[in-house]
C-alpha positions as a LaTeX table, in Angstrom:
\begin{tabular}{lrrr}
\hline
Residue & $x$ (\AA) & $y$ (\AA) & $z$ (\AA) \\
\hline
Met1 & 106.52 & 81.60 & 100.12 \\
Pro2 & 109.52 & 79.84 & 102.28 \\
Lys3 & 108.76 & 77.14 & 104.49 \\
Val4 & 108.27 & 77.96 & 108.19 \\
Ala5 & 112.12 & 76.99 & 109.23 \\
Gln6 & 113.53 & 79.67 & 106.25 \\
Leu7 & 111.27 & 81.94 & 107.20 \\
Ile8 & 111.99 & 82.73 & 110.48 \\
Pro9 & 115.71 & 84.24 & 110.24 \\
Ile10 & 114.87 & 86.31 & 107.18 \\
Ala11 & 111.73 & 87.54 & 108.82 \\
Ile12 & 113.64 & 88.70 & 111.82 \\
Ala13 & 116.24 & 89.77 & 109.76 \\
Ala14 & 113.91 & 92.35 & 108.30 \\
Gly15 & 112.53 & 93.52 & 111.48 \\
Cys16 & 116.21 & 94.31 & 112.33 \\
Ala17 & 116.59 & 96.37 & 109.27 \\
Ile18 & 113.54 & 98.41 & 109.89 \\
Gly19 & 114.95 & 98.39 & 113.69 \\
Leu20 & 118.30 & 99.87 & 112.44 \\
Ala21 & 116.74 & 102.20 & 109.69 \\
Gly22 & 114.14 & 103.61 & 112.62 \\
Tyr23 & 117.19 & 104.08 & 114.81 \\
Ile24 & 118.88 & 106.03 & 112.23 \\
Tyr25 & 115.64 & 108.43 & 111.86 \\
Leu26 & 115.65 & 108.59 & 115.59 \\
Thr27 & 118.75 & 109.97 & 115.87 \\
Leu28 & 118.66 & 112.89 & 113.14 \\
His29 & 114.69 & 113.08 & 113.16 \\
Asp30 & 114.73 & 115.11 & 110.12 \\
Ile31 & 114.45 & 115.01 & 106.32 \\
Ala32 & 118.07 & 113.43 & 106.04 \\
Gly33 & 116.97 & 110.59 & 108.73 \\
Ala34 & 113.58 & 109.96 & 106.29 \\
Ile35 & 116.05 & 109.95 & 103.35 \\
Leu36 & 118.56 & 107.37 & 105.26 \\
Phe37 & 115.42 & 104.95 & 106.77 \\
Ser38 & 115.66 & 104.13 & 103.18 \\
Phe39 & 118.68 & 101.80 & 103.80 \\
Gly40 & 116.58 & 99.41 & 105.90 \\
Leu41 & 114.15 & 98.85 & 102.80 \\
Leu42 & 117.54 & 98.69 & 100.50 \\
Thr43 & 118.61 & 95.89 & 102.59 \\
Ile44 & 115.56 & 93.81 & 102.63 \\
Val45 & 115.05 & 94.24 & 98.76 \\
Asn46 & 118.76 & 93.26 & 98.06 \\
Tyr47 & 118.77 & 90.53 & 100.59 \\
Lys48 & 115.00 & 89.51 & 99.50 \\
Leu49 & 114.22 & 89.31 & 103.44 \\
Lys50 & 110.39 & 88.73 & 104.42 \\
Leu51 & 108.93 & 92.36 & 105.73 \\
Phe52 & 105.06 & 92.50 & 106.24 \\
Thr53 & 104.63 & 95.24 & 104.26 \\
Ser54 & 106.87 & 94.14 & 101.05 \\
Val55 & 104.77 & 90.93 & 100.64 \\
Ala56 & 101.48 & 91.57 & 101.99 \\
Gly57 & 100.36 & 92.91 & 98.29 \\
Phe58 & 101.43 & 90.29 & 96.64 \\
Ile59 & 100.41 & 86.95 & 98.73 \\
His60 & 97.61 & 84.83 & 97.83 \\
Arg61 & 94.51 & 83.91 & 100.36 \\
Asn62 & 96.33 & 80.63 & 101.30 \\
Glu63 & 99.47 & 82.57 & 102.37 \\
Leu64 & 97.88 & 84.61 & 105.23 \\
Pro65 & 98.88 & 82.30 & 107.77 \\
Gln66 & 102.64 & 82.76 & 106.54 \\
Leu67 & 101.88 & 86.57 & 106.40 \\
Ala68 & 100.94 & 86.67 & 110.15 \\
Leu69 & 104.42 & 84.78 & 110.84 \\
Ile70 & 106.44 & 87.39 & 109.06 \\
Leu71 & 104.52 & 89.95 & 111.24 \\
Gly72 & 105.09 & 88.27 & 114.30 \\
Phe73 & 109.02 & 87.65 & 113.38 \\
Asn74 & 109.49 & 91.16 & 111.96 \\
Ala75 & 108.21 & 92.74 & 115.70 \\
Ile76 & 110.95 & 90.52 & 117.05 \\
Gly77 & 113.45 & 91.81 & 115.10 \\
Cys78 & 112.18 & 95.23 & 115.64 \\
Ile79 & 112.21 & 94.93 & 118.94 \\
Leu80 & 115.85 & 93.35 & 119.29 \\
Val81 & 117.01 & 96.41 & 117.88 \\
Gly82 & 114.47 & 98.76 & 119.90 \\
Leu83 & 116.27 & 97.47 & 123.09 \\
Leu84 & 119.93 & 99.30 & 121.69 \\
Thr85 & 117.83 & 102.54 & 122.18 \\
Arg86 & 118.10 & 101.94 & 125.84 \\
Val87 & 121.93 & 102.69 & 126.17 \\
Ala88 & 122.07 & 104.91 & 123.59 \\
Ala89 & 123.71 & 108.20 & 124.00 \\
His90 & 121.22 & 110.21 & 122.41 \\
Pro91 & 117.85 & 110.70 & 124.16 \\
Leu92 & 116.00 & 107.89 & 121.10 \\
Asn93 & 113.35 & 107.47 & 123.78 \\
Glu94 & 111.99 & 110.98 & 124.15 \\
Thr95 & 111.90 & 111.07 & 119.88 \\
Ala96 & 110.11 & 107.84 & 119.92 \\
Gln97 & 107.32 & 108.91 & 122.69 \\
Gln98 & 107.04 & 112.14 & 120.62 \\
Ile99 & 106.45 & 110.09 & 117.62 \\
Ile100 & 103.90 & 107.47 & 119.18 \\
Gly101 & 102.25 & 110.29 & 121.08 \\
Glu102 & 101.35 & 112.31 & 117.90 \\
Arg103 & 100.27 & 109.10 & 116.27 \\
Leu104 & 97.69 & 108.37 & 119.52 \\
Ala105 & 96.47 & 111.96 & 119.76 \\
Asn106 & 95.56 & 111.38 & 116.26 \\
Gly107 & 93.29 & 108.44 & 116.99 \\
Ser108 & 93.39 & 104.89 & 115.75 \\
Leu109 & 90.83 & 105.20 & 113.32 \\
Asn110 & 92.40 & 108.29 & 111.63 \\
Ser111 & 95.91 & 106.46 & 111.92 \\
Gly112 & 94.32 & 103.24 & 110.64 \\
Leu113 & 93.39 & 105.66 & 107.25 \\
Leu114 & 96.83 & 107.38 & 107.00 \\
Ala115 & 98.32 & 103.65 & 107.19 \\
Ile116 & 96.58 & 102.62 & 104.24 \\
Gly117 & 98.77 & 105.51 & 102.22 \\
Cys118 & 102.01 & 103.99 & 103.52 \\
Gly119 & 100.91 & 100.39 & 102.15 \\
Val120 & 100.31 & 101.44 & 98.53 \\
Ile121 & 104.08 & 103.49 & 98.66 \\
Met122 & 105.33 & 100.32 & 99.54 \\
Thr123 & 103.81 & 97.98 & 97.49 \\
Ile124 & 105.00 & 100.60 & 94.61 \\
Ser125 & 108.46 & 101.15 & 95.64 \\
Val126 & 109.05 & 97.29 & 96.31 \\
Thr127 & 107.46 & 96.55 & 93.14 \\
Phe128 & 110.02 & 98.52 & 90.85 \\
Ala129 & 113.03 & 97.72 & 93.50 \\
Tyr130 & 112.75 & 93.86 & 92.38 \\
Arg131 & 112.37 & 95.20 & 89.03 \\
Gly132 & 115.42 & 96.45 & 89.32 \\
Asn133 & 114.47 & 100.46 & 90.04 \\
Ile134 & 115.19 & 101.80 & 93.24 \\
Ile135 & 114.51 & 105.29 & 92.69 \\
Pro136 & 110.81 & 104.73 & 93.49 \\
Leu137 & 111.80 & 103.47 & 97.24 \\
Leu138 & 114.43 & 106.18 & 97.72 \\
Phe139 & 111.54 & 108.53 & 97.19 \\
Gly140 & 108.60 & 106.67 & 98.74 \\
Val141 & 110.14 & 106.08 & 101.93 \\
Pro142 & 110.71 & 109.59 & 103.06 \\
Ile143 & 107.63 & 110.49 & 101.26 \\
Phe144 & 105.46 & 108.02 & 103.82 \\
Ile145 & 107.73 & 109.35 & 106.87 \\
Lys146 & 107.24 & 112.93 & 106.22 \\
Cys147 & 103.42 & 112.71 & 105.24 \\
Gly148 & 102.78 & 110.85 & 108.81 \\
Phe149 & 101.70 & 107.60 & 107.07 \\
Pro150 & 102.35 & 104.77 & 109.84 \\
His151 & 104.53 & 101.72 & 109.04 \\
Cys152 & 103.18 & 99.21 & 111.63 \\
Met153 & 107.29 & 97.84 & 111.75 \\
Ala154 & 108.65 & 101.16 & 112.09 \\
Asp155 & 106.17 & 101.67 & 114.47 \\
Thr156 & 107.07 & 98.44 & 116.53 \\
Phe157 & 110.45 & 99.89 & 116.46 \\
Tyr158 & 109.46 & 103.01 & 117.72 \\
Leu159 & 107.03 & 101.76 & 120.34 \\
Ser160 & 109.70 & 99.28 & 121.68 \\
Ser161 & 111.79 & 102.39 & 122.60 \\
Cys162 & 109.42 & 104.04 & 124.41 \\
Ser163 & 109.80 & 103.58 & 128.14 \\
Thr164 & 107.97 & 101.15 & 129.64 \\
Ala165 & 106.10 & 103.82 & 132.04 \\
Tyr166 & 105.25 & 105.54 & 129.04 \\
Leu167 & 103.70 & 102.16 & 127.77 \\
Met168 & 102.24 & 101.32 & 130.59 \\
Glu169 & 100.09 & 104.61 & 130.73 \\
His170 & 99.35 & 104.39 & 127.18 \\
Ala171 & 98.68 & 100.51 & 126.70 \\
Gly172 & 94.53 & 101.33 & 126.26 \\
Gln173 & 95.44 & 103.42 & 123.18 \\
Ile174 & 98.03 & 101.15 & 121.99 \\
Ser175 & 95.99 & 98.00 & 121.98 \\
Thr176 & 93.55 & 99.55 & 119.27 \\
Tyr177 & 96.03 & 102.21 & 117.76 \\
Tyr178 & 98.56 & 99.23 & 116.47 \\
Pro179 & 96.07 & 96.35 & 115.06 \\
Ala180 & 94.52 & 99.69 & 113.01 \\
Ile181 & 97.80 & 100.39 & 111.38 \\
Ile182 & 98.51 & 96.94 & 110.81 \\
Leu183 & 94.98 & 96.75 & 108.53 \\
Gly184 & 95.73 & 99.93 & 107.17 \\
Asn185 & 99.03 & 99.02 & 106.05 \\
Phe186 & 97.85 & 95.63 & 104.56 \\
Val187 & 94.37 & 97.34 & 102.52 \\
Gly188 & 97.05 & 99.79 & 101.33 \\
Cys189 & 99.55 & 97.20 & 100.42 \\
Asn190 & 96.75 & 95.12 & 98.36 \\
Leu191 & 95.52 & 98.63 & 96.34 \\
Pro192 & 97.93 & 98.33 & 93.65 \\
Arg193 & 95.99 & 94.88 & 92.43 \\
Leu194 & 93.67 & 97.37 & 91.29 \\
Phe195 & 96.24 & 98.71 & 88.94 \\
Pro196 & 96.05 & 98.26 & 85.30 \\
Lys197 & 99.37 & 96.30 & 85.02 \\
Pro198 & 100.13 & 92.77 & 86.53 \\
Trp199 & 101.83 & 94.05 & 89.71 \\
Asp200 & 101.31 & 90.57 & 91.43 \\
Glu201 & 103.28 & 88.80 & 89.51 \\
Val202 & 106.55 & 90.47 & 90.76 \\
Ser203 & 108.45 & 87.12 & 92.13 \\
His204 & 109.69 & 87.34 & 95.87 \\
\hline
\end{tabular}
């Protein structure tokens, strides 16, 4: 794991990549948008950026503080891109609120459980991608999007794209929902460790 000074730019850049992918998806909000969301993950893999859900399944216990830093700096990158939706010609805020509204209506516990699915898909996808096979990533990203499996960084972007009034109105629900999906993603990312192959030996 890189030192903190090295970690900051590559974690923020990873957040920006997810924010850009989310921007694409909000613009299209269909299966094509879900497929094109893969652009963000392909960018992260090829530039070896640090994304919470691309590293959580490979870290060791003593690296948990660094993982928390990655989460925080990823969020900064997502929010920076999210601010662009406020000047977009498309009604991106409404689409973001629709996505988050469906998540909140499903409840924090249910969303956290669904987030496990996203974590599993992410670890499998990046494992193959770092071994030179991007096909699972190209399939995995639209799968978790269209199945409604929350991705904590994508949802950070969607939340930052919602209106301030909407965020204030739903602050209580968001305060329990967001930690639930982070935990769900973390659990899901680590489930492939139980697989018979040495997935955690992938070099990052």
